[in-house]
Structures are given as C-alpha cells and as structure tokens.
mmCIF file of C-alpha atoms in Angstrom:
data_model
loop_
_atom_site.group_PDB
_atom_site.id
_atom_site.type_symbol
_atom_site.label_atom_id
_atom_site.label_comp_id
_atom_site.label_asym_id
_atom_site.label_seq_id
_atom_site.Cartn_x
_atom_site.Cartn_y
_atom_site.Cartn_z
ATOM 1 C CA THR A 2 0.000 0.000 0.000
ATOM 2 C CA VAL A 3 1.299 3.434 -0.975
ATOM 3 C CA ILE A 4 -0.179 6.798 0.039
ATOM 4 C CA VAL A 5 0.873 10.164 -1.401
ATOM 5 C CA ALA A 6 -0.299 13.521 -0.045
ATOM 6 C CA SER A 7 0.235 17.129 -1.110
ATOM 7 C CA ASN A 8 -1.492 20.411 -0.350
ATOM 8 C CA GLN A 9 -3.803 19.659 -3.293
ATOM 9 C CA ALA A 10 -4.801 15.991 -2.979
ATOM 10 C CA LEU A 11 -4.335 12.626 -1.256
ATOM 11 C CA ALA A 12 -4.168 9.402 -3.271
ATOM 12 C CA PHE A 13 -3.675 5.764 -2.306
ATOM 13 C CA SER A 14 -2.674 2.568 -4.082
ATOM 14 C CA THR A 15 -3.107 -1.021 -2.938
ATOM 15 C CA ASN A 16 -1.287 -2.587 -5.904
ATOM 16 C CA ARG A 17 2.279 -1.356 -5.421
ATOM 17 C CA ALA A 18 1.601 2.022 -7.082
ATOM 18 C CA ALA A 19 0.358 0.573 -10.370
ATOM 19 C CA THR A 20 -2.847 2.621 -10.003
ATOM 20 C CA PHE A 21 -4.072 5.253 -7.533
ATOM 21 C CA ALA A 22 -7.465 6.406 -6.258
ATOM 22 C CA ASN A 23 -8.384 9.556 -4.334
ATOM 23 C CA GLY A 24 -8.587 9.254 -0.550
ATOM 24 C CA ASN A 25 -10.920 11.026 1.866
ATOM 25 C CA THR A 26 -8.993 13.162 4.364
ATOM 26 C CA GLY A 27 -11.907 13.486 6.800
ATOM 27 C CA VAL A 28 -12.986 16.660 8.610
ATOM 28 C CA PHE A 29 -9.897 18.683 7.642
ATOM 29 C CA GLY A 30 -8.338 19.466 4.297
ATOM 30 C CA LEU A 31 -4.689 19.189 3.333
ATOM 31 C CA ASN A 32 -2.327 21.854 4.690
ATOM 32 C CA ASP A 33 1.345 20.834 4.973
ATOM 33 C CA PRO A 34 0.415 17.108 5.136
ATOM 34 C CA SER A 35 2.684 14.441 6.607
ATOM 35 C CA LEU A 36 2.117 10.663 6.581
ATOM 36 C CA ALA A 37 3.242 7.711 8.695
ATOM 37 C CA ARG A 38 2.458 3.995 9.061
ATOM 38 C CA GLY A 39 2.264 2.239 12.422
ATOM 39 C CA VAL A 40 3.092 -1.353 13.349
ATOM 40 C CA SER A 41 -0.652 -2.070 13.139
ATOM 41 C CA GLY A 42 -0.542 -1.359 9.409
ATOM 42 C CA ASN A 43 -2.786 1.667 9.880
ATOM 43 C CA PHE A 44 -1.798 4.992 8.342
ATOM 44 C CA TYR A 45 -1.711 8.404 10.006
ATOM 45 C CA LEU A 46 -2.133 11.821 8.397
ATOM 46 C CA ALA A 47 -1.071 15.077 10.057
ATOM 47 C CA VAL A 48 -2.121 18.502 8.791
ATOM 48 C CA ILE A 49 -2.200 22.102 10.014
ATOM 49 C CA ALA A 50 -5.801 22.770 11.008
ATOM 50 C CA ASN A 51 -7.897 25.579 12.492
ATOM 51 C CA PRO A 52 -10.759 23.764 14.279
ATOM 52 C CA ASN A 53 -13.874 25.755 15.164
ATOM 53 C CA GLY A 54 -15.107 23.787 18.166
ATOM 54 C CA THR A 55 -17.623 21.451 16.519
ATOM 55 C CA ALA A 56 -18.199 17.935 17.811
ATOM 56 C CA ALA A 57 -16.673 16.521 14.618
ATOM 57 C CA GLN A 58 -13.501 18.474 15.479
ATOM 58 C CA LEU A 59 -13.539 17.138 19.057
ATOM 59 C CA GLY A 60 -14.713 20.438 20.532
ATOM 60 C CA VAL A 61 -11.351 22.077 19.932
ATOM 61 C CA THR A 62 -10.611 25.622 18.762
ATOM 62 C CA GLY A 63 -7.310 27.320 17.981
ATOM 63 C CA CYS A 64 -4.317 26.594 15.765
ATOM 64 C CA THR A 65 -3.385 22.925 15.674
ATOM 65 C CA ASN A 66 -1.671 20.006 14.055
ATOM 66 C CA ALA A 67 -4.491 17.504 13.589
ATOM 67 C CA VAL A 68 -3.770 13.769 13.329
ATOM 68 C CA SER A 69 -6.173 11.394 11.572
ATOM 69 C CA ARG A 70 -6.036 7.618 11.087
ATOM 70 C CA SER A 71 -6.951 5.326 8.210
ATOM 71 C CA THR A 72 -7.798 1.692 8.900
ATOM 72 C CA ASP A 73 -8.655 0.970 5.247
ATOM 73 C CA ASN A 74 -5.324 1.537 3.489
ATOM 74 C CA GLY A 75 -5.783 5.264 2.938
ATOM 75 C CA ALA A 76 -9.287 5.319 1.474
ATOM 76 C CA ASN A 77 -10.698 7.192 4.475
ATOM 77 C CA PHE A 78 -9.159 9.079 7.396
ATOM 78 C CA GLY A 79 -10.866 9.825 10.712
ATOM 79 C CA LEU A 80 -9.741 12.488 13.174
ATOM 80 C CA GLN A 81 -7.947 11.056 16.224
ATOM 81 C CA GLY A 82 -6.515 14.042 18.080
ATOM 82 C CA TYR A 83 -4.091 16.967 18.009
ATOM 83 C CA SER A 84 -0.319 16.590 18.316
ATOM 84 C CA ALA A 85 0.028 20.351 18.796
ATOM 85 C CA LEU A 86 -2.606 22.775 20.099
ATOM 86 C CA CYS A 87 -2.253 26.539 20.377
ATOM 87 C CA PRO A 88 -5.027 28.664 21.920
ATOM 88 C CA LEU A 89 -6.894 30.947 19.555
ATOM 89 C CA ASN A 90 -6.154 34.001 21.713
ATOM 90 C CA ASN A 91 -3.770 34.974 24.515
ATOM 91 C CA PRO A 92 -2.414 33.786 26.850
ATOM 92 C CA GLY A 93 -0.082 31.252 25.262
ATOM 93 C CA MET A 94 -1.015 32.105 21.681
ATOM 94 C CA CYS A 95 1.231 30.328 19.143
ATOM 95 C CA PHE A 96 1.198 28.669 15.743
ATOM 96 C CA PRO A 97 2.471 25.094 15.055
ATOM 97 C CA ASP A 98 4.029 25.209 11.590
ATOM 98 C CA GLN A 99 5.477 22.590 9.208
ATOM 99 C CA GLU A 100 4.594 19.525 11.273
ATOM 100 C CA HIS A 101 6.233 16.193 10.434
ATOM 101 C CA ILE A 102 5.242 12.794 11.862
ATOM 102 C CA ALA A 103 6.677 9.289 12.094
ATOM 103 C CA ALA A 104 5.416 6.078 13.690
ATOM 104 C CA ASP A 105 7.075 3.049 15.234
ATOM 105 C CA SER A 106 6.599 0.318 12.626
ATOM 106 C CA VAL A 107 8.114 -2.435 14.782
ATOM 107 C CA THR A 108 6.891 -2.209 18.371
ATOM 108 C CA ALA A 109 3.374 -1.549 19.658
ATOM 109 C CA THR A 110 2.551 -0.404 23.187
ATOM 110 C CA THR A 111 1.641 -2.937 25.865
ATOM 111 C CA ALA A 112 -2.001 -2.153 25.030
ATOM 112 C CA GLY A 113 -1.369 -2.944 21.368
ATOM 113 C CA ASN A 114 -1.516 0.670 20.169
ATOM 114 C CA ASP A 115 0.630 2.499 17.649
ATOM 115 C CA GLN A 116 3.279 4.920 18.928
ATOM 116 C CA ILE A 117 3.412 8.133 16.887
ATOM 117 C CA TYR A 118 5.834 11.044 17.009
ATOM 118 C CA ALA A 119 5.389 14.633 15.820
ATOM 119 C CA VAL A 120 7.836 17.521 15.398
ATOM 120 C CA TRP A 121 7.089 21.079 14.321
ATOM 121 C CA ARG A 122 8.159 24.735 14.373
ATOM 122 C CA ASN A 123 6.288 26.346 17.268
ATOM 123 C CA PHE A 124 5.900 30.049 16.477
ATOM 124 C CA THR A 125 5.303 32.752 19.063
ATOM 125 C CA THR A 126 5.233 36.484 18.450
ATOM 126 C CA THR A 127 5.344 39.765 20.313
ATOM 127 C CA ALA A 128 3.453 41.523 17.508
ATOM 128 C CA ALA A 129 -0.129 42.601 18.040
ATOM 129 C CA VAL A 130 -2.272 40.018 16.236
ATOM 130 C CA ALA A 131 -5.978 39.257 16.524
ATOM 131 C CA ASN A 132 -5.527 35.510 17.050
ATOM 132 C CA CYS A 133 -3.119 32.642 16.450
ATOM 133 C CA ARG A 134 -4.146 32.355 12.801
ATOM 134 C CA ASN A 135 -2.516 35.720 12.125
ATOM 135 C CA ILE A 136 0.925 34.618 13.330
ATOM 136 C CA THR A 137 3.092 34.429 10.215
ATOM 137 C CA SER A 138 6.518 35.102 11.722
ATOM 138 C CA GLY A 139 8.320 35.412 15.036
ATOM 139 C CA ALA A 140 10.414 33.105 17.204
ATOM 140 C CA ALA A 141 10.287 29.443 16.130
ATOM 141 C CA THR A 142 11.022 26.750 18.728
ATOM 142 C CA THR A 143 11.722 23.243 17.439
ATOM 143 C CA SER A 144 9.295 21.007 19.347
ATOM 144 C CA ILE A 145 8.365 17.344 19.756
ATOM 145 C CA ALA A 146 5.488 15.291 21.212
ATOM 146 C CA CYS A 147 4.366 11.663 21.103
ATOM 147 C CA SER A 148 1.243 9.520 21.387
ATOM 148 C CA GLN A 149 0.841 5.980 22.700
ATOM 149 C CA ASP A 150 -2.805 5.510 21.807
ATOM 150 C CA ASN A 151 -3.029 5.792 18.017
ATOM 151 C CA GLY A 152 -2.855 9.594 17.986
ATOM 152 C CA VAL A 153 -5.752 10.288 20.358
ATOM 153 C CA ASN A 154 -3.787 11.761 23.270
ATOM 154 C CA TRP A 155 -0.389 13.452 23.076
ATOM 155 C CA THR A 156 2.313 14.415 25.517
ATOM 156 C CA ALA A 157 2.842 18.095 26.236
ATOM 157 C CA ARG A 158 5.024 20.033 23.818
ATOM 158 C CA THR A 159 8.730 19.692 24.545
ATOM 159 C CA ALA A 160 11.280 22.109 23.119
ATOM 160 C CA ILE A 161 14.272 20.271 21.642
ATOM 161 C CA ALA A 162 17.356 21.627 23.392
ATOM 162 C CA GLY A 163 20.250 22.634 21.149
ATOM 163 C CA ALA A 164 18.280 22.014 17.991
ATOM 164 C CA GLY A 165 18.277 24.050 14.832
ATOM 165 C CA ASP A 166 15.194 24.704 12.708
ATOM 166 C CA PHE A 167 13.019 22.771 10.234
ATOM 167 C CA PRO A 168 12.738 19.468 12.162
ATOM 168 C CA ARG A 169 12.108 16.074 10.545
ATOM 169 C CA VAL A 170 11.628 12.837 12.501
ATOM 170 C CA SER A 171 12.255 9.114 12.088
ATOM 171 C CA VAL A 172 11.883 6.069 14.371
ATOM 172 C CA GLY A 173 14.509 3.335 14.570
ATOM 173 C CA ARG A 174 13.893 -0.399 14.722
ATOM 174 C CA ASP A 175 15.071 -0.279 18.337
ATOM 175 C CA GLY A 176 12.503 2.387 19.234
ATOM 176 C CA PHE A 177 14.884 5.338 19.419
ATOM 177 C CA VAL A 178 13.632 8.544 17.829
ATOM 178 C CA TYR A 179 15.817 10.713 15.578
ATOM 179 C CA VAL A 180 15.178 14.352 14.689
ATOM 180 C CA SER A 181 17.220 16.249 12.102
ATOM 181 C CA THR A 182 17.392 20.042 12.014
ATOM 182 C CA VAL A 183 19.346 22.751 10.208
ATOM 183 C CA SER A 184 21.349 25.399 12.066
ATOM 184 C CA GLY A 185 23.059 27.807 9.678
ATOM 185 C CA ASN A 186 25.015 25.493 7.377
ATOM 186 C CA SER A 187 25.101 22.636 9.891
ATOM 187 C CA VAL A 188 22.867 19.574 9.736
ATOM 188 C CA LEU A 189 22.179 18.434 13.314
ATOM 189 C CA LEU A 190 20.721 15.194 14.673
ATOM 190 C CA ASN A 191 18.975 14.732 18.014
ATOM 191 C CA LYS A 192 18.120 11.367 19.600
ATOM 192 C CA PHE A 193 15.343 10.461 22.057
ATOM 193 C CA THR A 194 14.139 7.368 23.864
ATOM 194 C CA SER A 195 10.800 5.921 22.796
ATOM 195 C CA CYS A 196 7.497 7.359 23.956
ATOM 196 C CA ALA A 197 7.128 4.256 26.151
ATOM 197 C CA ASN A 198 10.389 5.218 27.861
ATOM 198 C CA GLY A 199 9.559 8.876 28.401
ATOM 199 C CA LEU A 200 10.733 10.477 25.133
ATOM 200 C CA ASN A 201 13.877 11.619 26.934
ATOM 201 C CA ALA A 202 16.778 13.329 25.178
ATOM 202 C CA VAL A 203 19.809 11.029 24.907
ATOM 203 C CA ALA A 204 23.061 12.387 26.359
ATOM 204 C CA GLY A 205 25.643 13.562 23.841
ATOM 205 C CA PHE A 206 23.105 14.876 21.345
ATOM 206 C CA PRO A 207 22.665 16.815 19.150
ATOM 207 C CA VAL A 208 25.567 15.806 16.956
ATOM 208 C CA THR A 209 26.641 17.499 13.738
ATOM 209 C CA VAL A 210 25.973 15.231 10.759
ATOM 210 C CA ALA A 211 27.649 17.528 8.253
ATOM 211 C CA VAL A 212 28.399 21.134 7.413
ATOM 212 C CA MET A 213 26.894 22.061 4.069
ATOM 213 C CA THR A 214 28.958 23.947 1.515
ATOM 214 C CA SER A 215 25.944 26.304 1.478
ATOM 215 C CA PRO A 216 22.189 25.786 1.520
ATOM 216 C CA VAL A 217 20.271 25.406 -1.734
ATOM 217 C CA ALA A 218 19.413 28.915 -2.907
ATOM 218 C CA CYS A 219 16.632 30.581 -4.863
ATOM 219 C CA PRO A 220 15.510 30.852 -7.566
ATOM 220 C CA MET A 221 14.711 27.158 -8.043
ATOM 221 C CA PRO A 222 12.911 26.182 -11.266
ATOM 222 C CA GLY A 223 9.401 24.913 -10.596
ATOM 223 C CA LEU A 224 9.113 26.274 -7.050
ATOM 224 C CA ASP A 225 7.029 29.386 -6.519
ATOM 225 C CA ARG A 226 7.669 29.566 -2.758
ATOM 226 C CA CYS A 227 11.393 28.892 -2.705
ATOM 227 C CA ASN A 228 13.035 29.704 0.650
ATOM 228 C CA SER A 229 10.147 31.765 2.017
ATOM 229 C CA GLY A 230 9.709 30.169 5.427
ATOM 230 C CA ASN A 231 11.318 26.849 4.576
ATOM 231 C CA SER A 232 14.645 25.211 3.780
ATOM 232 C CA LEU A 233 15.257 23.763 0.329
ATOM 233 C CA SER A 234 18.119 21.717 1.782
ATOM 234 C CA SER A 235 15.409 19.503 3.333
ATOM 235 C CA ALA A 236 17.578 17.685 5.871
ATOM 236 C CA THR A 237 15.758 14.426 6.697
ATOM 237 C CA PRO A 238 16.685 11.399 8.854
ATOM 238 C CA ALA A 239 15.866 7.771 8.089
ATOM 239 C CA SER A 240 16.521 4.637 10.127
ATOM 240 C CA ASP A 241 17.500 1.257 8.714
ATOM 241 C CA PRO A 242 14.403 -1.002 8.834
ATOM 242 C CA ILE A 243 16.551 -4.101 9.419
ATOM 243 C CA HIS A 244 19.644 -3.085 11.405
ATOM 244 C CA SER A 245 19.076 -1.319 14.726
ATOM 245 C CA GLY A 246 21.258 1.708 15.276
ATOM 246 C CA ARG A 247 22.035 2.368 11.617
ATOM 247 C CA VAL A 248 20.801 5.847 10.755
ATOM 248 C CA PHE A 249 20.877 7.856 7.548
ATOM 249 C CA ALA A 250 20.572 11.576 6.953
ATOM 250 C CA THR A 251 20.048 13.233 3.582
ATOM 251 C CA PHE A 252 20.195 16.873 2.556
ATOM 252 C CA ALA A 253 20.730 19.039 -0.499
ATOM 253 C CA GLU A 254 23.490 21.634 -0.826
ATOM 254 C CA ARG A 255 25.242 23.847 -3.338
ATOM 255 C CA ASP A 256 28.094 22.078 -5.123
ATOM 256 C CA ASN A 257 30.292 25.176 -5.749
ATOM 257 C CA LEU A 258 29.892 24.574 -9.492
ATOM 258 C CA GLY A 259 26.705 26.557 -9.886
ATOM 259 C CA GLY A 260 24.424 23.629 -9.173
ATOM 260 C CA GLU A 261 23.166 21.455 -6.326
ATOM 261 C CA ARG A 262 23.671 17.906 -5.110
ATOM 262 C CA VAL A 263 21.962 15.516 -2.717
ATOM 263 C CA VAL A 264 24.185 14.139 0.045
ATOM 264 C CA VAL A 265 23.582 10.954 2.056
ATOM 265 C CA ALA A 266 25.413 10.431 5.359
ATOM 266 C CA HIS A 267 25.118 7.358 7.563
ATOM 267 C CA SER A 268 26.049 6.172 11.019
ATOM 268 C CA GLN A 269 26.539 2.506 11.941
#
C-alpha cells in the first residue's frame, strides 16, 4: 500500500503504485500534510488545522496540528486528536508550523496501540495580532510530542534543546527517535528514547551530521515559494528497517559549481 499527499490531494494505491485512487482526508483538508504507518498497518495523516469547536472536530478551537487515522489503506481518514494545540487568543497564543510525523513500525505499546511522534516549528510572536491564525513570523522553537494511543492523546510540547530549525523525525527499529534540524550550514541530529520510555533526550546529542557547503538557494525552477519560510536543503533522517542503530541523513546543498547535489550520510 502506498499513500501520497500534497497540499492539493491525497491518493492511495493497494497494488504497489500501479494505479491510484483519491482518498478522503476526513474533517480537515490538506495543509502541509505528513504521513506515517504504524506497526498495526494503519496509516496516520497530520495537517495544520484551524478547528472551530464542533463535535466533529472534538470540541477544539485554535491553531493545531491535527492527526487522523486510516484503517482501510488510505481510502478514508478519521480524526484522532491533536499533536500540537495553540489557543486561539492569549495567553499562550502560538502557531504550530510545518509539522512532520513518524510512527514506530516495529513495536506496539503494551495495550497494542501504535506509537506516533510529531515535530514542528512552534511560532510565538510579540506583535499585536488578533488571534493565532494571524501569526506568520516570530520566534520558532523546534518542538516534539508523542502519542501511545493511536494519535488520540499526546504528551505536552517539549522544546528540543540545542536544535536548529526545520525538524524532521524518524523512528529506529530499536525504538529510538531521531530528529534532524538545520542550524546555519550545519545539519544536526537529536536522539530520544521511545514514547514508552519517556521520550527523553539522549546524552551527547545533538551531533553534527555535516556542514553544508551552502544551503540550496533561490531561484529554483518549478518552485514558486522557494526559501520563504522553509529550507530547500530539506535535511531528513531515516533509520535502517533491518539493522538497529544504523541511521541515515540526507540533505541538499550547493556544489560550488553553480548547481546542487543531494548528500547521504550514515552512522553505523
């Protein structure tokens, strides 16, 4: 089963991507979507959402990262909960931007549930804005949370100490959680214990994976947004599905020849 999501559409295939059909995203549309698959075989979809307090939206209002689950291979998604929740108005007003999720595909909880992890850029601002939906800039804090009950309930937001920006997350076969970020020209990697073990930061992290020659720059053919609020270097971690402890990190950088290249680094 393969699922592909963009800001425009979600499609799923149950025949190894030979053909695709449109999926139903549920109560929310697609805004910065991210997908994950749990050990149960169920799929999870995270999006930026602005719930209005209806029963279908679990009585929640504010600025959120909503997480939905599909138990039918991506044909339909149903809202589970919110990995990040910012109040609509002060106090504590914020905006959870560019969320990214991953799920443990090897180990379920003792109750048989999927463990899911979410990272995002948590924006706060000192500017006078009417509500959280008007926050478009400010201080971004790289944050993480996890769920042990299929995305229904989530731990409180935790700021990732020493991290850079633009977080991406992956879960290892051994349950450890890896988060890559970008700080200047440096690609950093943080490591955490599993949600079942407290989602605690591992000593000695973050480590520097690599120092880029320079980030990918605009203009980039085919991209209308370019580096406005994002990083085209797209540093992303991935864990080996067979060998515990083997971790990969990929990113794009300038090659000093007027072009770009994709770099893969790995740790054994």
